Amino acid sequence: MAADHPVTLAGIADERVDHRFKALPPDAEGLTVGDLAAERRNLFTGGFTTPVLALSAESVEHNLALLETYADRHGLAFAPHGKTSMAPQLFADQLERGAWGITAAVPHQARVYRAYGIQRIFLANEVVDAVALRWVARELEADPDFRFVCYVDSVRGVELMDEALRAAGATRPVDVVVELGAGEGARTGARTDADCAAVADAVTAVPTLRLTGVAGYEGEVPDASPERVRDWLRRLVAVAADFDRAGAFTGADEILISAGGSAWFDTVAEVFAEIPELSLPVCKLLRSGAYVSHDDGHYLRITPFNRVPEEGALQPAFRLWAQVVSRPSGEQAFLNAGKRDAAYDLDLPQAQVVRSARDGSVRAATGVTVTGLSDQHTWLRTEAGAELEVGDWVGMGLSHPCTSFDKWQLIPLVEADGTVTDYIRTFF
């Protein structure tokens, strides 16, 4: 189902290619991004410099379609977390694939979303910044169709929000959901049922806020297992039911119950299917974000599709290409990519393929292992017989999409034959 309010991508294709954007062809200087995309250059022979990060067009399309059908099959609304890519073009694709809206973590991200016309924003944090709340109030007043929802997890937070919104002259109440913490020692969120009730009471006592649901992040459940995550999700649902019985959702149009990172959305779907009938329609909102690009490390290991293979499988879409710039011995080589180019917070990149600088042939990176990263170098260990020489291109898989996207402002979207069809603009 296409979005009611399409994302406005005006300006992205009109941006000029210049020194700000890593790896783009020097001879494209002065072209617009749209003009360069229309040339459909080849990533390997079209003048790109190394290192260069590429997104597989086929894998991105596959992943978008898979989560669309998954959410539809399980009766879930979907607000993918935009902090993963911060890419309006991908937001547009997600919304065209039926997403309810886009999730944010901080006000700056919400401002980017609004600049490109996102009409529903779920901000998965408590907002107590008076300047940010003044901006939210202005956006809500200026656009009757704009929907904004954020967390509250403390009575003090409610007080600060109310003060800021009153001072801003807010004319529409801000929708909030009480965040249930994942457990003692976990991250944010009210810890006990009594804490949740106190926050809900504080919200219903002020005119600037409207309680519309409950939410949380099951990925922070201590020593997470399917059983522990399931228990926490059932507790989340129980809190919503308690609020409903107490009449806390008076004035709301629906009850939002939201969870779901990229590691446990199968358990979220299972428990949310058990939600009892409440006094208002229930929006069961999933927020997984890493699926768009997936990865070759962390998310490849923890994806729920490993537990439910009959539901499908995500495809890693990132590949970082770098060149061998030094081969000082038969056991060692160095590439011209490093921490400034590749995610390394969860796992090191993985050498996957080698493209010969002599004839362009591609082979598996057999016997080639990434052992470390410097700022601008990748350290390789090469086994005896490994074919690798200065000038060769090495394609590496990455782990953790969130810290891969944020190192690149324009990312070539590449078809399997190397044709670049578009450039994904990020805003971090």
CSV table of C-alpha atoms in Angstrom, one decimal:
chain,number,residue,atom,x,y,z
A,1,MET,CA,0.0,0.0,0.0
A,2,ALA,CA,1.5,3.3,-1.0
A,3,ALA,CA,1.9,6.1,1.5
A,4,ASP,CA,-0.9,8.7,1.6
A,5,HIS,CA,1.7,11.5,1.7
A,6,PRO,CA,4.6,10.6,-0.5
A,7,VAL,CA,8.1,11.6,0.6
A,8,THR,CA,9.4,14.7,-1.1
A,9,LEU,CA,12.8,13.9,-2.5
A,10,ALA,CA,13.2,17.2,-4.4
A,11,GLY,CA,16.7,18.5,-4.1
A,12,ILE,CA,18.6,15.2,-3.7
A,13,ALA,CA,19.0,14.6,-7.4
A,14,ASP,CA,19.8,18.3,-8.0
A,15,GLU,CA,22.8,18.4,-5.6
A,16,ARG,CA,26.1,18.9,-7.3
A,17,VAL,CA,28.8,16.3,-7.3
A,18,ASP,CA,32.0,17.6,-5.8
A,19,HIS,CA,34.8,17.0,-3.2
A,20,ARG,CA,32.3,16.5,-0.3
A,21,PHE,CA,31.4,13.0,-1.5
A,22,LYS,CA,33.9,10.2,-1.2
A,23,ALA,CA,34.8,8.0,-4.1
A,24,LEU,CA,32.6,9.7,-6.7
A,25,PRO,CA,34.4,10.2,-10.1
A,26,PRO,CA,36.5,13.3,-10.3
A,27,ASP,CA,35.4,13.9,-13.9
A,28,ALA,CA,31.8,14.1,-12.6
A,29,GLU,CA,32.6,17.3,-10.8
A,30,GLY,CA,29.8,19.8,-11.3
A,31,LEU,CA,27.2,17.3,-12.6
A,32,THR,CA,24.1,16.9,-10.5
A,33,VAL,CA,23.6,13.6,-8.7
A,34,GLY,CA,20.6,12.9,-11.0
A,35,ASP,CA,22.7,13.5,-14.1
A,36,LEU,CA,25.5,11.2,-12.9
A,37,ALA,CA,22.9,8.5,-12.0
A,38,ALA,CA,21.5,8.8,-15.6
A,39,GLU,CA,24.9,8.0,-17.0
A,40,ARG,CA,24.7,4.5,-15.4
A,41,ARG,CA,28.4,4.3,-15.0
A,42,ASN,CA,30.1,1.1,-14.0
A,43,LEU,CA,31.4,1.0,-10.4
A,44,PHE,CA,34.7,-0.5,-11.5
A,45,THR,CA,35.4,1.2,-14.8
A,46,GLY,CA,33.4,4.4,-14.6
A,47,GLY,CA,36.0,6.6,-12.8
A,48,PHE,CA,35.1,5.9,-9.1
A,49,THR,CA,38.0,6.1,-6.7
A,50,THR,CA,38.7,3.6,-3.9
A,51,PRO,CA,37.6,3.0,-1.2
A,52,VAL,CA,34.0,3.0,-2.3
A,53,LEU,CA,30.9,1.7,-0.5
A,54,ALA,CA,28.2,0.1,-2.6
A,55,LEU,CA,24.7,-1.1,-2.0
A,56,SER,CA,23.3,-4.0,-4.0
A,57,ALA,CA,20.1,-2.8,-5.7
A,58,GLU,CA,18.8,-6.3,-5.9
A,59,SER,CA,19.3,-7.1,-2.3
A,60,VAL,CA,17.8,-3.8,-1.1
A,61,GLU,CA,14.7,-4.5,-3.2
A,62,HIS,CA,14.5,-8.1,-1.9
A,63,ASN,CA,14.7,-6.9,1.7
A,64,LEU,CA,12.1,-4.2,1.3
A,65,ALA,CA,9.7,-6.7,-0.2
A,66,LEU,CA,10.4,-9.3,2.5
A,67,LEU,CA,9.6,-7.1,5.5
A,68,GLU,CA,6.5,-5.7,3.8
A,69,THR,CA,5.1,-9.2,3.3
A,70,TYR,CA,6.2,-10.3,6.8
A,71,ALA,CA,4.4,-7.3,8.5
A,72,ASP,CA,1.3,-7.8,6.4
A,73,ARG,CA,1.2,-11.6,7.1
A,74,HIS,CA,1.4,-11.0,10.8
A,75,GLY,CA,-1.0,-8.0,11.0
A,76,LEU,CA,1.7,-5.6,12.1
A,77,ALA,CA,2.0,-1.9,11.3
A,78,PHE,CA,5.6,-1.0,10.5
A,79,ALA,CA,7.6,2.1,11.4
A,80,PRO,CA,11.2,1.1,10.5
A,81,HIS,CA,13.9,2.9,12.5
A,82,GLY,CA,15.3,5.6,10.3
A,83,LYS,CA,18.4,6.1,12.3
A,84,THR,CA,19.9,3.0,10.5
A,85,SER,CA,20.2,4.7,7.2
A,86,MET,CA,19.1,8.4,7.6
A,87,ALA,CA,18.3,8.1,3.9
A,88,PRO,CA,15.1,9.8,2.6
A,89,GLN,CA,15.2,7.8,-0.6
A,90,LEU,CA,15.0,4.5,1.5
A,91,PHE,CA,12.3,6.0,3.7
A,92,ALA,CA,10.3,6.7,0.5
A,93,ASP,CA,10.8,3.0,-0.5
A,94,GLN,CA,9.7,1.8,2.9
A,95,LEU,CA,6.6,4.0,2.9
A,96,GLU,CA,5.7,2.9,-0.6
A,97,ARG,CA,6.0,-0.6,0.8
A,98,GLY,CA,3.2,0.1,3.3
A,99,ALA,CA,5.1,1.4,6.3
A,100,TRP,CA,3.0,3.3,8.8
A,101,GLY,CA,5.7,5.9,9.4
A,102,ILE,CA,9.4,6.2,10.3
A,103,THR,CA,10.9,5.8,13.8
A,104,ALA,CA,13.5,8.4,15.1
A,105,ALA,CA,15.7,8.4,18.1
A,106,VAL,CA,16.5,12.1,18.6
A,107,PRO,CA,14.9,15.4,17.5
A,108,HIS,CA,17.5,16.1,14.8
A,109,GLN,CA,16.4,13.0,13.0
A,110,ALA,CA,12.8,14.0,13.1
A,111,ARG,CA,13.8,17.4,11.6
A,112,VAL,CA,15.4,15.5,8.7
A,113,TYR,CA,12.3,13.4,8.2
A,114,ARG,CA,10.0,16.5,8.2
A,115,ALA,CA,12.3,18.2,5.6
A,116,TYR,CA,11.4,15.4,3.3
A,117,GLY,CA,7.7,15.2,4.0
A,118,ILE,CA,7.4,12.3,6.5
A,119,GLN,CA,3.9,12.5,7.9
A,120,ARG,CA,4.2,10.0,10.8
A,121,ILE,CA,7.1,10.0,13.2
A,122,PHE,CA,7.5,7.7,16.2
A,123,LEU,CA,10.4,9.1,18.3
A,124,ALA,CA,11.6,6.2,20.5
A,125,ASN,CA,12.9,8.4,23.3
A,126,GLU,CA,11.6,10.8,25.9
A,127,VAL,CA,11.9,14.4,24.6
A,128,VAL,CA,12.6,16.9,27.3
A,129,ASP,CA,14.5,19.5,25.2
A,130,ALA,CA,12.3,22.7,25.3
A,131,VAL,CA,13.7,23.9,22.0
A,132,ALA,CA,12.9,20.6,20.3
A,133,LEU,CA,9.4,20.6,21.8
A,134,ARG,CA,8.8,24.1,20.6
A,135,TRP,CA,9.7,22.8,17.1
A,136,VAL,CA,7.3,19.9,17.5
A,137,ALA,CA,4.5,22.2,18.5
A,138,ARG,CA,5.1,24.4,15.5
A,139,GLU,CA,5.1,21.4,13.1
A,140,LEU,CA,1.9,20.0,14.6
A,141,GLU,CA,0.2,23.4,14.4
A,142,ALA,CA,1.3,24.0,10.8
A,143,ASP,CA,0.2,20.6,9.5
A,144,PRO,CA,-3.0,19.0,10.7
A,145,ASP,CA,-2.1,15.8,9.0
A,146,PHE,CA,1.3,15.4,10.8
A,147,ARG,CA,1.3,12.7,13.5
A,148,PHE,CA,4.1,12.7,16.1
A,149,VAL,CA,4.4,10.2,18.9
A,150,CYS,CA,7.2,9.9,21.5
A,151,TYR,CA,8.1,8.1,24.7
A,152,VAL,CA,7.6,9.2,28.3
A,153,ASP,CA,9.2,7.3,31.1
A,154,SER,CA,9.1,9.6,34.1
A,155,VAL,CA,6.9,12.0,36.0
A,156,ARG,CA,9.6,14.6,35.8
A,157,GLY,CA,9.8,14.1,32.0
A,158,VAL,CA,6.1,14.8,31.8
A,159,GLU,CA,6.5,17.9,33.9
A,160,LEU,CA,9.2,19.2,31.6
A,161,MET,CA,7.3,18.4,28.4
A,162,ASP,CA,4.2,20.2,29.8
A,163,GLU,CA,6.1,23.3,30.8
A,164,ALA,CA,7.9,23.5,27.4
A,165,LEU,CA,4.7,23.0,25.4
A,166,ARG,CA,2.7,25.5,27.5
A,167,ALA,CA,5.5,28.0,26.9
A,168,ALA,CA,5.4,27.3,23.2
A,169,GLY,CA,1.7,27.9,23.1
A,170,ALA,CA,1.1,24.4,21.7
A,171,THR,CA,-2.4,24.1,20.2
A,172,ARG,CA,-2.4,20.4,19.6
A,173,PRO,CA,-1.5,17.8,22.3
A,174,VAL,CA,1.6,15.7,21.7
A,175,ASP,CA,0.8,12.0,21.6
A,176,VAL,CA,3.0,10.0,24.0
A,177,VAL,CA,3.4,6.3,24.9
A,178,VAL,CA,4.7,5.1,28.3
A,179,GLU,CA,8.0,3.3,27.8
A,180,LEU,CA,8.3,0.1,29.8
A,181,GLY,CA,11.9,-0.7,30.7
A,182,ALA,CA,13.2,-4.1,29.7
A,183,GLY,CA,14.4,-4.9,33.2
A,184,GLU,CA,16.7,-3.8,36.1
A,185,GLY,CA,20.0,-2.6,34.7
A,186,ALA,CA,18.6,-2.3,31.2
A,187,ARG,CA,18.3,0.9,29.3
A,188,THR,CA,15.5,3.5,29.5
A,189,GLY,CA,11.9,3.1,30.5
A,190,ALA,CA,9.8,2.9,33.7
A,191,ARG,CA,10.8,-0.2,35.6
A,192,THR,CA,7.7,-1.3,37.5
A,193,ASP,CA,4.0,-1.4,36.9
A,194,ALA,CA,3.6,1.3,39.6
A,195,ASP,CA,6.1,3.5,37.8
A,196,CYS,CA,4.2,3.1,34.5
A,197,ALA,CA,0.9,4.0,36.2
A,198,ALA,CA,2.4,7.1,37.8
A,199,VAL,CA,3.7,8.3,34.5
A,200,ALA,CA,0.3,7.6,32.8
A,201,ASP,CA,-1.5,9.5,35.6
A,202,ALA,CA,0.9,12.4,35.1
A,203,VAL,CA,0.2,12.5,31.4
A,204,THR,CA,-3.6,12.4,31.7
A,205,ALA,CA,-3.4,15.3,34.2
A,206,VAL,CA,-2.0,17.8,31.7
A,207,PRO,CA,-3.7,19.1,28.5
A,208,THR,CA,-0.5,19.3,26.4
A,209,LEU,CA,0.0,15.6,26.2
A,210,ARG,CA,-2.3,12.7,25.1
A,211,LEU,CA,-1.6,9.1,26.2
A,212,THR,CA,-2.0,6.8,23.2
A,213,GLY,CA,-0.2,3.6,24.1
A,214,VAL,CA,2.8,1.8,25.5
A,215,ALA,CA,6.1,0.8,24.0
A,216,GLY,CA,9.6,-0.5,24.7
A,217,TYR,CA,12.6,-2.2,23.2
A,218,GLU,CA,12.8,-6.0,23.8
A,219,GLY,CA,16.4,-6.0,22.6
A,220,GLU,CA,17.5,-4.7,26.0
A,221,VAL,CA,15.9,-7.6,28.0
A,222,PRO,CA,18.8,-8.9,30.2
A,223,ASP,CA,20.2,-12.3,29.1
A,224,ALA,CA,17.6,-12.2,26.3
A,225,SER,CA,16.1,-15.6,25.2
A,226,PRO,CA,12.9,-16.3,23.4
A,227,GLU,CA,11.3,-17.1,26.8
A,228,ARG,CA,12.5,-13.9,28.5
A,229,VAL,CA,11.6,-11.7,25.6
A,230,ARG,CA,8.2,-13.3,25.3
A,231,ASP,CA,7.5,-12.7,29.0
A,232,TRP,CA,8.5,-9.1,28.7
A,233,LEU,CA,6.3,-8.5,25.7
A,234,ARG,CA,3.4,-10.1,27.5
A,235,ARG,CA,4.0,-7.7,30.4
A,236,LEU,CA,4.0,-4.8,27.9
A,237,VAL,CA,0.6,-5.9,26.6
A,238,ALA,CA,-0.7,-6.3,30.2
A,239,VAL,CA,0.3,-2.7,31.0
A,240,ALA,CA,-1.6,-1.5,28.0
A,241,ALA,CA,-4.7,-3.5,29.0
A,242,ASP,CA,-4.4,-2.1,32.6
A,243,PHE,CA,-4.3,1.4,31.3
A,244,ASP,CA,-7.3,0.7,29.0
A,245,ARG,CA,-9.4,-0.6,31.9
A,246,ALA,CA,-8.5,2.5,33.9
A,247,GLY,CA,-9.7,4.8,31.1
A,248,ALA,CA,-6.2,6.2,30.5
A,249,PHE,CA,-6.6,6.4,26.7
A,250,THR,CA,-9.6,8.7,26.7
A,251,GLY,CA,-9.3,11.0,23.7
A,252,ALA,CA,-7.1,8.7,21.7
A,253,ASP,CA,-8.2,7.3,18.4
A,254,GLU,CA,-6.3,4.1,18.7
A,255,ILE,CA,-4.0,2.3,21.2
A,256,LEU,CA,-0.4,2.0,20.0
A,257,ILE,CA,1.5,-1.0,21.3
A,258,SER,CA,5.0,-0.9,19.9
A,259,ALA,CA,8.2,-3.0,20.1
A,260,GLY,CA,10.5,-4.7,17.8
A,261,GLY,CA,14.1,-4.2,16.9
A,262,SER,CA,15.9,-6.4,14.3
A,263,ALA,CA,16.7,-9.4,16.6
A,264,TRP,CA,13.3,-10.5,18.0
A,265,PHE,CA,10.5,-9.4,15.6
A,266,ASP,CA,9.4,-13.0,15.3
A,267,THR,CA,8.6,-13.0,19.1
A,268,VAL,CA,7.0,-9.6,18.8
A,269,ALA,CA,4.7,-11.0,16.1
A,270,GLU,CA,3.9,-14.0,18.2
A,271,VAL,CA,2.9,-12.1,21.3
A,272,PHE,CA,1.2,-9.3,19.5
A,273,ALA,CA,-1.1,-11.8,17.9
A,274,GLU,CA,-2.3,-12.6,21.4
A,275,ILE,CA,-3.3,-9.0,22.2
A,276,PRO,CA,-6.9,-9.1,23.6
A,277,GLU,CA,-9.7,-6.8,22.3
A,278,LEU,CA,-9.4,-3.4,23.9
A,279,SER,CA,-11.8,-0.4,24.0
A,280,LEU,CA,-10.1,1.1,20.9
A,281,PRO,CA,-8.5,-0.3,17.7
A,282,VAL,CA,-5.0,-1.5,18.4
A,283,CYS,CA,-2.0,-0.5,16.2
A,284,LYS,CA,0.6,-3.2,16.6
A,285,LEU,CA,3.7,-1.3,15.6
A,286,LEU,CA,7.0,-2.9,14.7
A,287,ARG,CA,10.1,-0.8,14.5
A,288,SER,CA,12.9,-2.9,13.0
A,289,GLY,CA,15.3,-0.9,10.9
A,290,ALA,CA,18.5,-2.8,10.0
A,291,TYR,CA,16.7,-5.1,7.5
A,292,VAL,CA,17.1,-2.6,4.6
A,293,SER,CA,20.7,-3.4,4.1
A,294,HIS,CA,21.1,-6.3,6.5
A,295,ASP,CA,24.8,-7.3,6.9
A,296,ASP,CA,27.4,-10.0,6.8
A,297,GLY,CA,28.1,-10.1,10.6
A,298,HIS,CA,26.0,-9.2,13.6
A,299,TYR,CA,22.5,-9.1,12.0
A,300,LEU,CA,23.3,-12.2,9.9
A,301,ARG,CA,23.8,-14.0,13.1
A,302,ILE,CA,20.9,-12.7,15.1
A,303,THR,CA,18.1,-12.2,12.5
A,304,PRO,CA,14.8,-13.9,13.5
A,305,PHE,CA,14.7,-15.4,10.0
A,306,ASN,CA,17.3,-17.9,11.3
A,307,ARG,CA,14.6,-19.2,13.7
A,308,VAL,CA,11.8,-19.1,11.1
A,309,PRO,CA,13.5,-19.9,7.8
A,310,GLU,CA,10.2,-20.7,6.2
A,311,GLU,CA,9.4,-16.9,6.4
A,312,GLY,CA,12.3,-16.1,4.1
A,313,ALA,CA,15.8,-14.7,4.4
A,314,LEU,CA,17.3,-11.2,4.2
A,315,GLN,CA,20.3,-10.5,1.9
A,316,PRO,CA,23.4,-8.6,2.9
A,317,ALA,CA,23.4,-5.5,0.6
A,318,PHE,CA,26.7,-3.7,1.6
A,319,ARG,CA,30.0,-4.3,0.0
A,320,LEU,CA,33.0,-2.1,0.6
A,321,TRP,CA,35.6,-2.1,-2.2
A,322,ALA,CA,39.2,-1.1,-1.5
A,323,GLN,CA,42.5,-1.6,-3.3
A,324,VAL,CA,45.6,-3.3,-2.3
A,325,VAL,CA,48.2,-0.5,-1.9
A,326,SER,CA,50.9,-2.5,-0.2
A,327,ARG,CA,52.0,-6.2,-0.3
A,328,PRO,CA,55.1,-6.1,1.9
A,329,SER,CA,55.4,-9.9,2.4
A,330,GLY,CA,53.7,-13.1,1.4
A,331,GLU,CA,51.7,-13.1,4.6
A,332,GLN,CA,50.6,-9.5,4.7
A,333,ALA,CA,48.8,-6.9,2.6
A,334,PHE,CA,47.2,-3.6,3.1
A,335,LEU,CA,44.1,-2.0,1.6
A,336,ASN,CA,43.3,1.8,1.4
A,337,ALA,CA,40.1,1.6,3.5
A,338,GLY,CA,40.0,1.9,7.3
A,339,LYS,CA,37.9,3.0,10.3
A,340,ARG,CA,36.8,6.1,8.4
A,341,ASP,CA,35.2,3.9,5.8
A,342,ALA,CA,34.0,0.7,7.4
A,343,ALA,CA,32.0,-0.3,10.4
A,344,TYR,CA,34.1,-1.9,13.1
A,345,ASP,CA,32.2,-1.5,16.3
A,346,LEU,CA,30.8,-5.1,16.3
A,347,ASP,CA,32.9,-7.0,13.9
A,348,LEU,CA,35.8,-6.5,11.4
A,349,PRO,CA,35.0,-6.4,7.7
A,350,GLN,CA,35.2,-9.8,5.9
A,351,ALA,CA,37.2,-10.2,2.7
A,352,GLN,CA,34.8,-11.8,0.2
A,353,VAL,CA,36.0,-11.4,-3.3
A,354,VAL,CA,39.0,-10.1,-5.2
A,355,ARG,CA,38.7,-8.3,-8.6
A,356,SER,CA,41.9,-8.5,-10.6
A,357,ALA,CA,43.5,-5.2,-11.5
A,358,ARG,CA,45.0,-6.9,-14.6
A,359,ASP,CA,41.9,-8.3,-16.3
A,360,GLY,CA,38.8,-7.5,-14.1
A,361,SER,CA,38.1,-11.1,-13.3
A,362,VAL,CA,36.5,-11.7,-10.0
A,363,ARG,CA,37.4,-14.6,-7.7
A,364,ALA,CA,36.7,-15.6,-4.1
A,365,ALA,CA,39.0,-14.1,-1.5
A,366,THR,CA,40.3,-17.5,-0.5
A,367,GLY,CA,43.1,-17.3,2.1
A,368,VAL,CA,42.6,-13.6,2.7
A,369,THR,CA,41.5,-12.5,6.2
A,370,VAL,CA,41.0,-9.0,7.7
A,371,THR,CA,42.9,-8.8,11.0
A,372,GLY,CA,42.6,-5.1,11.8
A,373,LEU,CA,41.8,-1.6,10.8
A,374,SER,CA,43.8,1.6,11.1
A,375,ASP,CA,42.2,5.0,10.3
A,376,GLN,CA,42.9,4.6,6.6
A,377,HIS,CA,44.2,1.0,6.2
A,378,THR,CA,42.8,-2.5,6.3
A,379,TRP,CA,45.3,-5.1,7.6
A,380,LEU,CA,45.1,-8.4,5.7
A,381,ARG,CA,46.7,-11.7,6.5
A,382,THR,CA,47.2,-13.8,3.4
A,383,GLU,CA,47.8,-17.6,3.5
A,384,ALA,CA,50.3,-19.3,1.3
A,385,GLY,CA,49.1,-19.4,-2.3
A,386,ALA,CA,46.6,-16.6,-1.8
A,387,GLU,CA,46.5,-14.6,-5.1
A,388,LEU,CA,46.7,-10.9,-4.3
A,389,GLU,CA,48.8,-8.2,-5.7
A,390,VAL,CA,49.0,-4.4,-5.5
A,391,GLY,CA,46.2,-2.8,-7.4
A,392,ASP,CA,43.7,-5.5,-7.0
A,393,TRP,CA,40.2,-4.6,-5.6
A,394,VAL,CA,39.0,-6.4,-2.6
A,395,GLY,CA,35.2,-6.5,-1.9
A,396,MET,CA,34.4,-6.8,1.8
A,397,GLY,CA,31.2,-7.5,3.7
A,398,LEU,CA,30.4,-5.4,6.7
A,399,SER,CA,28.8,-5.9,10.1
A,400,HIS,CA,26.3,-3.4,11.6
A,401,PRO,CA,24.4,-1.2,9.1
A,402,CYS,CA,24.0,1.7,11.5
A,403,THR,CA,27.7,2.4,11.6
A,404,SER,CA,28.2,1.7,7.9
A,405,PHE,CA,25.7,4.2,6.5
A,406,ASP,CA,26.9,7.0,8.7
A,407,LYS,CA,30.4,7.1,7.1
A,408,TRP,CA,29.1,7.9,3.6
A,409,GLN,CA,27.0,10.8,2.4
A,410,LEU,CA,26.3,9.4,-1.1
A,411,ILE,CA,26.3,5.7,-1.6
A,412,PRO,CA,26.2,4.1,-5.1
A,413,LEU,CA,23.2,1.8,-5.6
A,414,VAL,CA,24.7,-0.9,-7.8
A,415,GLU,CA,23.2,-3.7,-9.9
A,416,ALA,CA,24.9,-7.1,-10.1
A,417,ASP,CA,26.8,-6.3,-13.2
A,418,GLY,CA,28.4,-3.2,-11.6
A,419,THR,CA,26.0,-0.6,-13.1
A,420,VAL,CA,25.3,2.3,-10.8
A,421,THR,CA,21.6,3.2,-11.0
A,422,ASP,CA,21.3,5.7,-8.2
A,423,TYR,CA,23.0,7.4,-5.3
A,424,ILE,CA,21.6,7.1,-1.7
A,425,ARG,CA,22.0,10.4,0.2
A,426,THR,CA,22.4,10.1,3.9
A,427,PHE,CA,21.9,12.8,6.6
A,428,PHE,CA,23.8,12.1,9.8
